[in-house]
Amino acid sequence: MWSDPVADMLTRIRNAVRMRAREVKVPASNLKFGIAQVLQDEGYIEGFDRIEDTRQGLLRIQLKYDQRGTPVIHELKRESRVGRRVFSGVDEIPTVLNGLGIAILSTNRGVLS
């Protein structure tokens, strides 16, 4: 059985947005911390913080909605998976929603948008 913690994080966020939850908690890791930082920097979430516990800790992510209650996050999709890694050069990175969305990339310099 393969374990994909990033896919689990994205699924938890998708489910929380569907339920109109104000926050979601996911198990913490450095990669997930980087993804949450990019989502905050790009304005897709209100914020996040780390909750320490006896294990690895949790990330508490505050989701963002507009004045009418519509979620800012409309779609989350994982391209590179455990069983099918996708590697792209800088010239091959596709545009997301004709420039209206972002692609989050894991690079040797860290997590970038």
Tab-separated table of N, CA and C in Angstrom:
chain	number	residue	atom	x	y	z
A	1	MET	N	0.839	-1.184	0.000
A	1	MET	CA	0.000	0.000	0.000
A	1	MET	C	0.883	1.246	0.000
A	2	TRP	N	0.590	2.167	-0.922
A	2	TRP	CA	1.334	3.413	-1.013
A	2	TRP	C	0.708	4.455	-0.099
A	3	SER	N	1.538	5.252	0.482
A	3	SER	CA	1.061	6.342	1.316
A	3	SER	C	1.416	7.654	0.619
A	4	ASP	N	0.441	8.520	0.438
A	4	ASP	CA	0.663	9.799	-0.228
A	4	ASP	C	0.156	10.921	0.678
A	5	PRO	N	1.024	11.443	1.550
A	5	PRO	CA	0.581	12.446	2.512
A	5	PRO	C	0.121	13.757	1.872
A	6	VAL	N	0.697	14.138	0.736
A	6	VAL	CA	0.280	15.381	0.083
A	6	VAL	C	-1.125	15.221	-0.492
A	7	ALA	N	-1.407	14.078	-1.112
A	7	ALA	CA	-2.752	13.826	-1.625
A	7	ALA	C	-3.759	13.818	-0.478
A	8	ASP	N	-3.370	13.273	0.668
A	8	ASP	CA	-4.247	13.276	1.844
A	8	ASP	C	-4.532	14.710	2.284
A	9	MET	N	-3.518	15.564	2.286
A	9	MET	CA	-3.703	16.968	2.660
A	9	MET	C	-4.671	17.658	1.704
A	10	LEU	N	-4.481	17.463	0.403
A	10	LEU	CA	-5.350	18.101	-0.581
A	10	LEU	C	-6.782	17.598	-0.465
A	11	THR	N	-6.952	16.306	-0.196
A	11	THR	CA	-8.289	15.739	-0.022
A	11	THR	C	-8.969	16.320	1.212
A	12	ARG	N	-8.236	16.467	2.292
A	12	ARG	CA	-8.817	17.059	3.502
A	12	ARG	C	-9.257	18.501	3.261
A	13	ILE	N	-8.438	19.262	2.515
A	13	ILE	CA	-8.807	20.648	2.206
A	13	ILE	C	-10.034	20.675	1.301
A	14	ARG	N	-10.061	19.835	0.259
A	14	ARG	CA	-11.225	19.764	-0.642
A	14	ARG	C	-12.495	19.437	0.137
A	15	ASN	N	-12.426	18.437	1.018
A	15	ASN	CA	-13.597	18.037	1.801
A	15	ASN	C	-14.046	19.146	2.740
A	16	ALA	N	-13.101	19.838	3.364
A	16	ALA	CA	-13.447	20.924	4.281
A	16	ALA	C	-14.107	22.077	3.530
A	17	VAL	N	-13.621	22.378	2.321
A	17	VAL	CA	-14.226	23.449	1.515
A	17	VAL	C	-15.648	23.071	1.136
A	18	ARG	N	-15.866	21.810	0.762
A	18	ARG	CA	-17.226	21.365	0.423
A	18	ARG	C	-18.174	21.485	1.606
A	19	MET	N	-17.657	21.249	2.804
A	19	MET	CA	-18.474	21.328	4.015
A	19	MET	C	-18.567	22.756	4.563
A	20	ARG	N	-17.915	23.708	3.882
A	20	ARG	CA	-17.875	25.109	4.308
A	20	ARG	C	-17.265	25.269	5.705
A	21	ALA	N	-16.283	24.417	6.019
A	21	ALA	CA	-15.606	24.494	7.313
A	21	ALA	C	-14.692	25.717	7.330
A	22	ARG	N	-14.483	26.271	8.486
A	22	ARG	CA	-13.592	27.427	8.632
A	22	ARG	C	-12.130	27.013	8.699
A	23	GLU	N	-11.874	25.797	9.209
A	23	GLU	CA	-10.488	25.335	9.313
A	23	GLU	C	-10.424	23.833	9.123
A	24	VAL	N	-9.230	23.363	8.814
A	24	VAL	CA	-8.974	21.942	8.649
A	24	VAL	C	-7.620	21.646	9.275
A	25	LYS	N	-7.511	20.464	9.878
A	25	LYS	CA	-6.242	20.051	10.491
A	25	LYS	C	-5.680	18.877	9.712
A	26	VAL	N	-4.374	18.956	9.411
A	26	VAL	CA	-3.682	17.889	8.692
A	26	VAL	C	-2.393	17.571	9.444
A	27	PRO	N	-1.933	16.309	9.386
A	27	PRO	CA	-0.644	15.986	9.999
A	27	PRO	C	0.466	16.833	9.380
A	28	ALA	N	1.361	17.323	10.202
A	28	ALA	CA	2.391	18.263	9.748
A	28	ALA	C	3.592	17.551	9.131
A	29	SER	N	4.209	18.222	8.171
A	29	SER	CA	5.514	17.849	7.624
A	29	SER	C	6.092	19.104	6.987
A	30	ASN	N	7.375	19.077	6.685
A	30	ASN	CA	8.001	20.256	6.076
A	30	ASN	C	7.415	20.549	4.696
A	31	LEU	N	7.136	19.510	3.911
A	31	LEU	CA	6.557	19.713	2.586
A	31	LEU	C	5.164	20.324	2.688
A	32	LYS	N	4.334	19.815	3.590
A	32	LYS	CA	2.987	20.364	3.771
A	32	LYS	C	3.049	21.796	4.299
A	33	PHE	N	4.023	22.077	5.148
A	33	PHE	CA	4.226	23.438	5.642
A	33	PHE	C	4.528	24.367	4.465
A	34	GLY	N	5.381	23.917	3.547
A	34	GLY	CA	5.710	24.717	2.368
A	34	GLY	C	4.510	24.940	1.475
A	35	ILE	N	3.684	23.906	1.280
A	35	ILE	CA	2.479	24.041	0.464
A	35	ILE	C	1.520	25.044	1.110
A	36	ALA	N	1.326	24.939	2.419
A	36	ALA	CA	0.448	25.873	3.130
A	36	ALA	C	0.986	27.301	3.028
A	37	GLN	N	2.302	27.471	3.091
A	37	GLN	CA	2.909	28.799	2.972
A	37	GLN	C	2.631	29.401	1.598
A	38	VAL	N	2.752	28.597	0.535
A	38	VAL	CA	2.458	29.085	-0.814
A	38	VAL	C	0.979	29.444	-0.933
A	39	LEU	N	0.082	28.601	-0.410
A	39	LEU	CA	-1.350	28.900	-0.466
A	39	LEU	C	-1.676	30.206	0.261
A	40	GLN	N	-1.006	30.463	1.376
A	40	GLN	CA	-1.227	31.708	2.105
A	40	GLN	C	-0.648	32.891	1.332
A	41	ASP	N	0.566	32.752	0.819
A	41	ASP	CA	1.200	33.848	0.082
A	41	ASP	C	0.396	34.233	-1.161
A	42	GLU	N	-0.250	33.262	-1.796
A	42	GLU	CA	-1.029	33.517	-3.002
A	42	GLU	C	-2.470	33.922	-2.704
A	43	GLY	N	-2.866	33.931	-1.425
A	43	GLY	CA	-4.187	34.408	-1.035
A	43	GLY	C	-5.299	33.384	-1.096
A	44	TYR	N	-4.955	32.088	-1.109
A	44	TYR	CA	-5.982	31.049	-1.179
A	44	TYR	C	-6.463	30.586	0.196
A	45	ILE	N	-5.703	30.850	1.247
A	45	ILE	CA	-6.128	30.533	2.612
A	45	ILE	C	-5.877	31.752	3.490
A	46	GLU	N	-6.617	31.841	4.595
A	46	GLU	CA	-6.437	32.954	5.536
A	46	GLU	C	-5.092	32.866	6.242
A	47	GLY	N	-4.744	31.652	6.673
A	47	GLY	CA	-3.496	31.461	7.396
A	47	GLY	C	-3.393	30.031	7.883
A	48	PHE	N	-2.315	29.756	8.582
A	48	PHE	CA	-2.114	28.424	9.135
A	48	PHE	C	-1.155	28.534	10.301
A	49	ASP	N	-1.207	27.552	11.188
A	49	ASP	CA	-0.247	27.474	12.274
A	49	ASP	C	0.006	26.014	12.602
A	50	ARG	N	1.074	25.795	13.323
A	50	ARG	CA	1.468	24.442	13.688
A	50	ARG	C	1.056	24.173	15.133
A	51	ILE	N	0.404	23.035	15.343
A	51	ILE	CA	-0.009	22.610	16.680
A	51	ILE	C	0.885	21.440	17.067
A	52	GLU	N	1.600	21.576	18.149
A	52	GLU	CA	2.483	20.500	18.602
A	52	GLU	C	1.674	19.461	19.373
A	53	ASP	N	1.975	18.209	19.127
A	53	ASP	CA	1.380	17.124	19.898
A	53	ASP	C	2.476	16.104	20.190
A	54	THR	N	2.101	14.942	20.670
A	54	THR	CA	3.106	13.955	21.062
A	54	THR	C	3.768	13.274	19.868
A	55	ARG	N	3.196	13.426	18.669
A	55	ARG	CA	3.763	12.805	17.471
A	55	ARG	C	4.415	13.858	16.591
A	56	GLN	N	3.957	13.956	15.352
A	56	GLN	CA	4.593	14.857	14.386
A	56	GLN	C	4.013	16.255	14.384
A	57	GLY	N	2.912	16.467	15.070
A	57	GLY	CA	2.262	17.762	15.088
A	57	GLY	C	1.183	17.851	14.021
A	58	LEU	N	0.447	18.940	14.063
A	58	LEU	CA	-0.637	19.174	13.104
A	58	LEU	C	-0.490	20.566	12.513
A	59	LEU	N	-0.955	20.728	11.284
A	59	LEU	CA	-1.102	22.045	10.681
A	59	LEU	C	-2.585	22.387	10.724
A	60	ARG	N	-2.896	23.537	11.308
A	60	ARG	CA	-4.286	24.014	11.318
A	60	ARG	C	-4.371	25.096	10.249
A	61	ILE	N	-5.176	24.825	9.225
A	61	ILE	CA	-5.285	25.715	8.074
A	61	ILE	C	-6.640	26.405	8.121
A	62	GLN	N	-6.632	27.754	8.132
A	62	GLN	CA	-7.874	28.530	8.121
A	62	GLN	C	-8.231	28.805	6.659
A	63	LEU	N	-9.377	28.293	6.244
A	63	LEU	CA	-9.816	28.434	4.860
A	63	LEU	C	-10.403	29.817	4.620
A	64	LYS	N	-10.380	30.250	3.366
A	64	LYS	CA	-10.798	31.601	3.012
A	64	LYS	C	-12.054	31.556	2.148
A	65	TYR	N	-12.997	32.460	2.457
A	65	TYR	CA	-14.244	32.594	1.717
A	65	TYR	C	-14.457	34.068	1.395
A	66	ASP	N	-15.201	34.360	0.318
A	66	ASP	CA	-15.494	35.754	-0.001
A	66	ASP	C	-16.689	36.236	0.835
A	67	GLN	N	-17.162	37.437	0.544
A	67	GLN	CA	-18.246	38.030	1.340
A	67	GLN	C	-19.545	37.237	1.236
A	68	ARG	N	-19.776	36.557	0.110
A	68	ARG	CA	-20.994	35.771	-0.082
A	68	ARG	C	-20.859	34.347	0.435
A	69	GLY	N	-19.707	33.999	0.979
A	69	GLY	CA	-19.496	32.658	1.498
A	69	GLY	C	-18.985	31.665	0.471
A	70	THR	N	-18.622	32.151	-0.707
A	70	THR	CA	-18.079	31.278	-1.752
A	70	THR	C	-16.615	30.999	-1.440
A	71	PRO	N	-16.198	29.731	-1.479
A	71	PRO	CA	-14.798	29.429	-1.170
A	71	PRO	C	-13.848	30.005	-2.223
A	72	VAL	N	-12.702	30.465	-1.777
A	72	VAL	CA	-11.679	30.984	-2.685
A	72	VAL	C	-11.056	29.830	-3.465
A	73	ILE	N	-10.902	28.679	-2.839
A	73	ILE	CA	-10.365	27.501	-3.509
A	73	ILE	C	-11.504	26.815	-4.259
A	74	HIS	N	-11.357	26.722	-5.592
A	74	HIS	CA	-12.385	26.079	-6.408
A	74	HIS	C	-12.004	24.648	-6.768
A	75	GLU	N	-10.716	24.401	-6.982
A	75	GLU	CA	-10.276	23.068	-7.385
A	75	GLU	C	-8.843	22.849	-6.932
A	76	LEU	N	-8.568	21.656	-6.426
A	76	LEU	CA	-7.211	21.223	-6.082
A	76	LEU	C	-6.953	19.924	-6.810
A	77	LYS	N	-5.838	19.836	-7.498
A	77	LYS	CA	-5.548	18.644	-8.274
A	77	LYS	C	-4.071	18.297	-8.144
A	78	ARG	N	-3.787	17.027	-7.919
A	78	ARG	CA	-2.416	16.545	-7.796
A	78	ARG	C	-2.006	15.928	-9.120
A	79	GLU	N	-0.963	16.448	-9.756
A	79	GLU	CA	-0.490	15.910	-11.032
A	79	GLU	C	0.504	14.779	-10.810
A	80	SER	N	1.538	15.026	-10.029
A	80	SER	CA	2.564	14.023	-9.788
A	80	SER	C	2.148	13.165	-8.605
A	81	ARG	N	2.103	11.857	-8.830
A	81	ARG	CA	1.666	10.939	-7.777
A	81	ARG	C	2.797	9.989	-7.422
A	82	VAL	N	2.595	9.210	-6.373
A	82	VAL	CA	3.610	8.259	-5.939
A	82	VAL	C	3.929	7.273	-7.060
A	83	GLY	N	2.922	6.775	-7.738
A	83	GLY	CA	3.129	5.788	-8.793
A	83	GLY	C	3.452	6.377	-10.153
A	84	ARG	N	3.282	7.681	-10.318
A	84	ARG	CA	3.532	8.322	-11.610
A	84	ARG	C	4.100	9.721	-11.376
A	85	ARG	N	5.404	9.784	-11.251
A	85	ARG	CA	6.069	11.063	-11.022
A	85	ARG	C	6.104	11.868	-12.302
A	86	VAL	N	5.886	13.182	-12.176
A	86	VAL	CA	5.922	14.081	-13.319
A	86	VAL	C	7.054	15.067	-13.084
A	87	PHE	N	8.012	15.076	-14.004
A	87	PHE	CA	9.126	16.003	-13.938
A	87	PHE	C	9.008	16.953	-15.121
A	88	SER	N	9.208	18.251	-14.883
A	88	SER	CA	9.069	19.249	-15.935
A	88	SER	C	10.225	20.231	-15.870
A	89	GLY	N	10.661	20.646	-17.034
A	89	GLY	CA	11.614	21.738	-17.112
A	89	GLY	C	10.893	23.055	-16.923
A	90	VAL	N	11.641	24.105	-16.728
A	90	VAL	CA	11.023	25.407	-16.461
A	90	VAL	C	10.192	25.879	-17.660
A	91	ASP	N	10.556	25.502	-18.878
A	91	ASP	CA	9.798	25.902	-20.061
A	91	ASP	C	8.557	25.049	-20.274
A	92	GLU	N	8.449	23.916	-19.590
A	92	GLU	CA	7.348	22.973	-19.793
A	92	GLU	C	6.235	23.104	-18.768
A	93	ILE	N	6.365	24.006	-17.815
A	93	ILE	CA	5.356	24.151	-16.767
A	93	ILE	C	4.094	24.762	-17.383
A	94	PRO	N	2.963	24.051	-17.299
A	94	PRO	CA	1.747	24.560	-17.940
A	94	PRO	C	1.117	25.707	-17.156
A	95	THR	N	0.346	26.538	-17.862
A	95	THR	CA	-0.420	27.575	-17.174
A	95	THR	C	-1.680	26.924	-16.607
A	96	VAL	N	-2.127	27.435	-15.503
A	96	VAL	CA	-3.305	26.889	-14.824
A	96	VAL	C	-4.459	27.858	-15.023
A	97	LEU	N	-5.560	27.363	-15.568
A	97	LEU	CA	-6.764	28.163	-15.816
A	97	LEU	C	-6.432	29.454	-16.565
A	98	ASN	N	-5.595	29.338	-17.597
A	98	ASN	CA	-5.168	30.489	-18.407
A	98	ASN	C	-4.590	31.617	-17.560
A	99	GLY	N	-3.830	31.243	-16.527
A	99	GLY	CA	-3.177	32.231	-15.688
A	99	GLY	C	-3.966	32.653	-14.467
A	100	LEU	N	-5.178	32.155	-14.287
A	100	LEU	CA	-5.989	32.532	-13.132
A	100	LEU	C	-5.707	31.663	-11.910
A	101	GLY	N	-5.044	30.528	-12.090
A	101	GLY	CA	-4.713	29.636	-10.985
A	101	GLY	C	-3.199	29.572	-10.807
A	102	ILE	N	-2.769	28.733	-9.881
A	102	ILE	CA	-1.335	28.572	-9.643
A	102	ILE	C	-0.977	27.090	-9.680
A	103	ALA	N	0.267	26.836	-10.000
A	103	ALA	CA	0.844	25.502	-9.889
A	103	ALA	C	1.854	25.566	-8.753
A	104	ILE	N	1.785	24.624	-7.837
A	104	ILE	CA	2.730	24.560	-6.721
A	104	ILE	C	3.729	23.471	-7.049
A	105	LEU	N	5.001	23.830	-7.035
A	105	LEU	CA	6.063	22.921	-7.437
A	105	LEU	C	7.012	22.662	-6.281
A	106	SER	N	7.457	21.420	-6.177
A	106	SER	CA	8.494	21.061	-5.229
A	106	SER	C	9.819	21.030	-5.993
A	107	THR	N	10.745	21.896	-5.629
A	107	THR	CA	12.020	21.989	-6.326
A	107	THR	C	13.162	21.781	-5.336
A	108	ASN	N	14.395	21.775	-5.865
A	108	ASN	CA	15.538	21.679	-4.968
A	108	ASN	C	15.735	22.966	-4.168
A	109	ARG	N	15.021	24.024	-4.513
A	109	ARG	CA	15.048	25.278	-3.750
A	109	ARG	C	13.893	25.382	-2.774
A	110	GLY	N	13.066	24.349	-2.693
A	110	GLY	CA	11.918	24.351	-1.805
A	110	GLY	C	10.619	24.339	-2.583
A	111	VAL	N	9.522	24.637	-1.901
A	111	VAL	CA	8.206	24.640	-2.523
A	111	VAL	C	7.948	26.033	-3.071
A	112	LEU	N	7.607	26.102	-4.366
A	112	LEU	CA	7.400	27.392	-5.048
A	112	LEU	C	6.073	27.381	-5.781
A	113	SER	N	5.570	28.584	-6.089
A	113	SER	CA	4.368	28.692	-6.917
A	113	SER	C	4.758	29.133	-8.311
